[in-house]
CSV table of C-alpha atoms in Angstrom, one decimal:
chain,number,residue,atom,x,y,z
A,1,UNK,CA,32.3,-39.4,93.7
A,2,UNK,CA,32.7,-38.3,90.0
A,3,UNK,CA,30.1,-39.3,87.5
A,4,UNK,CA,31.3,-38.7,83.8
A,5,UNK,CA,29.4,-39.5,80.8
A,6,UNK,CA,32.5,-41.4,79.3
A,7,UNK,CA,32.1,-43.9,82.4
A,8,UNK,CA,28.6,-45.2,80.9
A,9,UNK,CA,29.5,-45.8,77.6
A,10,UNK,CA,28.8,-49.0,75.8
A,11,UNK,CA,29.3,-50.9,72.9
A,12,UNK,CA,26.5,-50.3,70.3
A,13,UNK,CA,25.1,-53.7,68.6
A,14,UNK,CA,25.6,-54.1,64.9
A,15,UNK,CA,21.5,-54.2,64.3
A,16,UNK,CA,21.3,-51.2,66.3
A,17,UNK,CA,23.6,-49.2,64.1
A,18,UNK,CA,22.3,-50.4,60.8
A,19,UNK,CA,18.6,-49.6,61.9
A,20,UNK,CA,19.8,-46.0,62.8
A,21,UNK,CA,21.4,-45.9,59.6
A,22,UNK,CA,18.4,-46.5,57.6
A,23,UNK,CA,16.6,-43.7,59.6
A,24,UNK,CA,19.3,-41.4,59.2
A,25,UNK,CA,19.0,-42.1,55.1
A,26,UNK,CA,15.3,-41.3,55.2
A,27,UNK,CA,15.2,-38.4,57.4
A,28,UNK,CA,18.5,-36.7,56.2
A,29,UNK,CA,18.1,-34.4,52.7
A,30,UNK,CA,20.7,-35.9,50.4
A,31,UNK,CA,18.9,-33.9,47.7
A,32,UNK,CA,19.9,-32.7,44.1
A,33,UNK,CA,22.1,-29.6,44.2
A,34,UNK,CA,22.2,-26.9,41.8
A,35,UNK,CA,24.8,-24.2,41.1
A,36,UNK,CA,23.3,-21.1,40.3
A,37,UNK,CA,24.4,-17.6,38.5
A,38,UNK,CA,22.1,-14.7,38.3
A,39,UNK,CA,21.8,-11.0,36.9
A,40,UNK,CA,20.2,-8.8,39.3
A,41,UNK,CA,18.4,-5.7,38.2
A,42,UNK,CA,17.7,-3.1,41.1
A,43,UNK,CA,15.5,-0.3,41.1
A,44,UNK,CA,17.0,3.1,40.9
A,45,UNK,CA,20.2,3.9,38.6
A,46,UNK,CA,20.6,6.1,35.5
A,47,UNK,CA,18.3,3.7,33.6
A,48,UNK,CA,15.0,2.0,34.4
A,49,UNK,CA,14.9,-1.7,35.1
A,50,UNK,CA,12.9,-2.5,32.2
A,51,UNK,CA,15.6,-0.9,29.5
A,52,UNK,CA,18.6,-2.7,31.5
A,53,UNK,CA,16.9,-5.9,31.5
A,54,UNK,CA,16.0,-5.6,27.7
A,55,UNK,CA,19.5,-5.0,27.2
A,56,UNK,CA,20.9,-7.7,29.0
A,57,UNK,CA,18.5,-10.3,27.3
A,58,UNK,CA,19.3,-8.7,23.7
A,59,UNK,CA,23.2,-9.4,24.8
A,60,UNK,CA,22.5,-13.0,25.9
A,61,UNK,CA,20.2,-13.4,22.7
A,62,UNK,CA,22.9,-12.4,20.6
A,63,UNK,CA,25.3,-15.0,21.9
A,64,UNK,CA,27.0,-13.2,24.9
A,65,UNK,CA,28.3,-15.2,27.7
A,66,UNK,CA,26.3,-14.9,30.8
A,67,UNK,CA,29.2,-14.1,32.8
A,68,UNK,CA,30.0,-11.2,30.7
A,69,UNK,CA,26.4,-9.7,30.7
A,70,UNK,CA,26.6,-10.0,34.5
A,71,UNK,CA,29.7,-8.4,34.8
A,72,UNK,CA,28.1,-5.6,32.4
A,73,UNK,CA,24.4,-5.2,33.9
A,74,UNK,CA,24.3,-6.9,37.4
A,75,UNK,CA,23.8,-4.6,40.3
A,76,UNK,CA,24.8,-7.3,42.8
A,77,UNK,CA,28.4,-6.3,43.6
A,78,UNK,CA,29.0,-9.4,45.6
A,79,UNK,CA,28.5,-11.7,42.3
A,80,UNK,CA,28.9,-9.5,39.2
A,81,UNK,CA,32.7,-10.2,39.1
A,82,UNK,CA,32.4,-13.9,39.3
A,83,UNK,CA,30.0,-14.4,36.2
A,84,UNK,CA,27.1,-13.9,38.8
A,85,UNK,CA,28.0,-17.1,40.6
A,86,UNK,CA,25.7,-17.8,43.7
A,87,UNK,CA,27.4,-21.1,44.5
A,88,UNK,CA,25.3,-24.3,45.4
A,89,UNK,CA,21.6,-24.7,47.0
A,90,UNK,CA,19.8,-27.8,47.6
A,91,UNK,CA,16.5,-25.8,47.7
A,92,UNK,CA,17.0,-23.8,50.6
A,93,UNK,CA,19.6,-21.2,50.1
A,94,UNK,CA,17.3,-18.5,48.6
A,95,UNK,CA,13.8,-17.1,48.5
A,96,UNK,CA,11.2,-19.7,47.8
A,97,UNK,CA,10.1,-18.0,44.3
A,98,UNK,CA,13.8,-18.5,43.2
A,99,UNK,CA,14.1,-22.0,44.2
A,100,UNK,CA,10.9,-23.0,42.4
A,101,UNK,CA,12.3,-21.4,39.2
A,102,UNK,CA,15.8,-23.1,39.9
A,103,UNK,CA,13.9,-26.4,40.2
A,104,UNK,CA,12.3,-25.8,37.2
A,105,UNK,CA,15.2,-24.5,35.0
A,106,UNK,CA,17.3,-27.1,32.8
A,107,UNK,CA,20.9,-26.5,33.1
A,108,UNK,CA,22.3,-23.7,30.9
A,109,UNK,CA,19.1,-22.2,30.1
A,110,UNK,CA,18.3,-18.6,31.1
A,111,UNK,CA,15.3,-18.2,32.8
A,112,UNK,CA,12.6,-15.7,32.3
A,113,UNK,CA,12.5,-12.3,34.6
A,114,UNK,CA,11.8,-13.5,38.3
A,115,UNK,CA,10.6,-10.7,40.5
A,116,UNK,CA,11.8,-10.9,44.4
A,117,UNK,CA,12.3,-8.4,47.2
A,118,UNK,CA,16.0,-8.0,45.7
A,119,UNK,CA,14.9,-6.8,42.5
A,120,UNK,CA,14.5,-8.5,39.1
A,121,UNK,CA,16.6,-11.4,38.2
A,122,UNK,CA,17.9,-13.6,35.4
A,123,UNK,CA,18.8,-17.0,36.8
A,124,UNK,CA,21.2,-19.8,35.2
A,125,UNK,CA,21.7,-23.1,36.7
A,126,UNK,CA,25.2,-23.9,35.5
A,127,UNK,CA,25.6,-27.4,37.0
A,128,UNK,CA,23.2,-29.9,38.9
A,129,UNK,CA,24.3,-32.8,41.0
A,130,UNK,CA,22.2,-35.7,42.0
A,131,UNK,CA,22.6,-36.0,45.8
A,132,UNK,CA,23.7,-39.7,47.3
A,133,UNK,CA,23.6,-40.5,50.9
A,134,UNK,CA,27.0,-41.9,52.2
A,135,UNK,CA,27.4,-45.7,52.8
A,136,UNK,CA,26.9,-47.3,56.0
A,137,UNK,CA,30.6,-47.7,56.4
A,138,UNK,CA,31.1,-43.9,56.0
A,139,UNK,CA,28.7,-43.1,58.8
A,140,UNK,CA,29.6,-46.2,61.2
A,141,UNK,CA,32.0,-44.0,63.3
A,142,UNK,CA,29.7,-41.0,63.5
A,143,UNK,CA,26.5,-43.1,64.4
A,144,UNK,CA,28.3,-45.3,67.2
A,145,UNK,CA,29.6,-42.1,68.5
A,146,UNK,CA,26.1,-40.3,68.7
A,147,UNK,CA,24.3,-43.5,69.9
A,148,UNK,CA,26.9,-44.3,72.7
A,149,UNK,CA,26.8,-40.3,74.0
A,150,UNK,CA,23.2,-40.7,73.8
A,151,UNK,CA,22.7,-43.6,75.8
A,152,UNK,CA,25.5,-43.0,78.1
A,153,UNK,CA,23.8,-39.5,79.0
A,154,UNK,CA,20.4,-41.3,79.7
A,155,UNK,CA,22.2,-43.8,82.0
A,156,UNK,CA,24.4,-40.6,83.6
A,157,UNK,CA,21.2,-38.8,84.4
A,158,UNK,CA,19.7,-41.9,86.3
A,159,UNK,CA,22.9,-42.6,87.9
A,160,UNK,CA,23.0,-38.9,89.1
A,161,UNK,CA,19.3,-38.7,90.3
A,162,UNK,CA,19.8,-42.0,92.6
A,163,UNK,CA,23.1,-40.4,94.0
A,164,UNK,CA,21.2,-37.4,95.0
A,165,UNK,CA,18.6,-39.6,96.8
A,166,UNK,CA,21.4,-41.7,98.5
A,167,UNK,CA,23.7,-38.9,99.5
A,168,UNK,CA,21.4,-36.5,101.1
A,169,UNK,CA,20.9,-38.4,104.4
A,170,UNK,CA,24.1,-40.7,104.1
A,171,UNK,CA,26.9,-40.0,106.7
A,172,UNK,CA,29.9,-40.5,104.3
A,173,UNK,CA,30.2,-41.5,100.8
A,174,UNK,CA,31.0,-44.8,101.0
A,175,UNK,CA,27.5,-46.2,101.5
A,176,UNK,CA,26.1,-44.5,98.4
A,177,UNK,CA,29.2,-45.4,96.4
A,178,UNK,CA,28.9,-49.0,97.1
A,179,UNK,CA,25.0,-49.4,96.3
A,180,UNK,CA,25.8,-48.0,92.9
A,181,UNK,CA,29.1,-49.5,92.2
A,182,UNK,CA,30.9,-46.4,92.3
A,183,UNK,CA,34.4,-45.3,93.5
A,184,UNK,CA,35.2,-43.0,96.1
A,185,UNK,CA,38.3,-40.9,95.1
A,186,UNK,CA,40.6,-38.6,97.8
A,187,UNK,CA,41.8,-35.4,96.5
A,188,UNK,CA,45.4,-33.6,97.5
A,189,UNK,CA,45.0,-30.3,99.9
A,190,UNK,CA,42.5,-28.1,98.2
A,191,UNK,CA,42.8,-24.3,98.9
A,192,UNK,CA,40.1,-21.6,98.6
A,193,UNK,CA,41.9,-20.1,95.8
A,194,UNK,CA,42.5,-23.5,93.9
A,195,UNK,CA,43.7,-22.8,90.1
A,196,UNK,CA,44.2,-26.2,88.5
A,197,UNK,CA,42.6,-29.8,88.7
A,198,UNK,CA,39.1,-30.9,89.3
A,199,UNK,CA,38.5,-28.3,92.2
A,200,UNK,CA,39.5,-25.1,90.0
A,201,UNK,CA,35.7,-25.4,89.2
A,202,UNK,CA,34.3,-22.6,90.9
A,203,UNK,CA,30.9,-24.6,91.5
A,204,UNK,CA,33.0,-27.3,93.1
A,205,UNK,CA,35.1,-25.1,95.3
A,206,UNK,CA,32.2,-23.1,96.5
A,207,UNK,CA,30.7,-26.3,97.7
A,208,UNK,CA,33.7,-27.5,99.3
A,209,UNK,CA,34.3,-24.3,101.5
A,210,UNK,CA,30.5,-24.0,102.2
A,211,UNK,CA,29.3,-23.7,105.9
A,212,UNK,CA,27.2,-27.0,105.3
A,213,UNK,CA,30.1,-29.0,104.1
A,214,UNK,CA,33.3,-27.4,105.6
A,215,UNK,CA,31.9,-26.8,109.3
A,216,UNK,CA,28.8,-29.1,109.5
A,217,UNK,CA,30.4,-31.9,107.8
A,218,UNK,CA,27.8,-32.8,105.6
A,219,UNK,CA,27.9,-34.2,102.2
A,220,UNK,CA,27.5,-31.6,99.6
A,221,UNK,CA,24.7,-31.3,96.9
A,222,UNK,CA,25.5,-33.4,93.8
A,223,UNK,CA,27.3,-30.5,91.6
A,224,UNK,CA,26.9,-30.3,87.8
A,225,UNK,CA,30.2,-29.4,86.4
A,226,UNK,CA,29.0,-29.6,83.0
A,227,UNK,CA,26.4,-31.6,81.1
A,228,UNK,CA,28.5,-34.7,81.0
A,229,UNK,CA,30.2,-34.4,84.6
A,230,UNK,CA,28.6,-34.5,87.8
A,231,UNK,CA,30.3,-34.6,91.4
A,232,UNK,CA,29.4,-35.0,95.2
A,233,UNK,CA,32.2,-34.5,97.8
A,234,UNK,CA,32.6,-34.3,101.6
A,235,UNK,CA,35.6,-32.9,103.6
A,236,UNK,CA,37.8,-35.6,105.0
A,237,UNK,CA,40.3,-33.2,106.8
A,238,UNK,CA,40.4,-29.2,107.1
A,239,UNK,CA,43.7,-27.5,107.8
A,240,UNK,CA,42.6,-23.6,109.3
A,241,UNK,CA,44.7,-21.2,108.0
A,242,UNK,CA,47.9,-20.4,109.9
A,243,UNK,CA,51.3,-19.2,109.6
A,244,UNK,CA,53.5,-21.6,107.7
A,245,UNK,CA,56.9,-22.6,109.3
A,246,UNK,CA,59.8,-20.5,108.1
A,247,UNK,CA,61.6,-23.6,106.6
A,248,UNK,CA,58.4,-24.4,104.3
A,249,UNK,CA,58.7,-21.0,103.1
A,250,UNK,CA,62.2,-19.9,103.1
A,251,UNK,CA,62.9,-20.4,99.4
A,252,UNK,CA,59.8,-17.8,98.6
A,253,UNK,CA,61.0,-15.4,101.3
A,254,UNK,CA,64.6,-15.4,99.7
A,255,UNK,CA,63.3,-14.7,96.2
A,256,UNK,CA,61.1,-12.1,97.4
A,257,UNK,CA,63.4,-10.3,99.6
């Protein structure tokens, strides 16, 4: 008997979808995002930070473009050749003191010098975009999928616990399957080195060839294949290892020779 999460999927009511959408809108941060550039002055180098900072500020005051000044003065090798551009932040990309300064800055206004563990920064917000939550229709499929899977997993776990109780003392799998409205399936022959199909799973293969199942004829434990799949089995027929008739393996023998 195999229990899979997809077997427990049910349609989600429209009202439940809309309720979840409102929760998602309230809980998710659709905040304003700012595009930030900086010029970083690190300690060390040929000239003191204060001297290099003053030179950069003088260049900016004289009308030089921020990108040009960053290329000349910034110690941030990762951004100096792109005008000091650091990309976008919604308030969580940089250290708190930087984020507070960014939030207070107007677009295209250079900040006062700001100290962080990295060094001294001059910041520039080059763009600011207001966040906007996606529409209900844009989120419908995502919400439906997540709600279906969440409920199906809850149903799966309940069914799995019931199945564990029922197969523990059952003589076969028919009774537990009937009580839970499940189906008993039969596999083709399975070998100890099965490499394909359901029984290629090592946990399931070990259960099938365990002494309790193979020799004593008991049902196996309910085996977890993944968080979304569980299987219980019993051996219907056991064919002990034996030499196969020549006619059955003639082609393999010829190929080997």
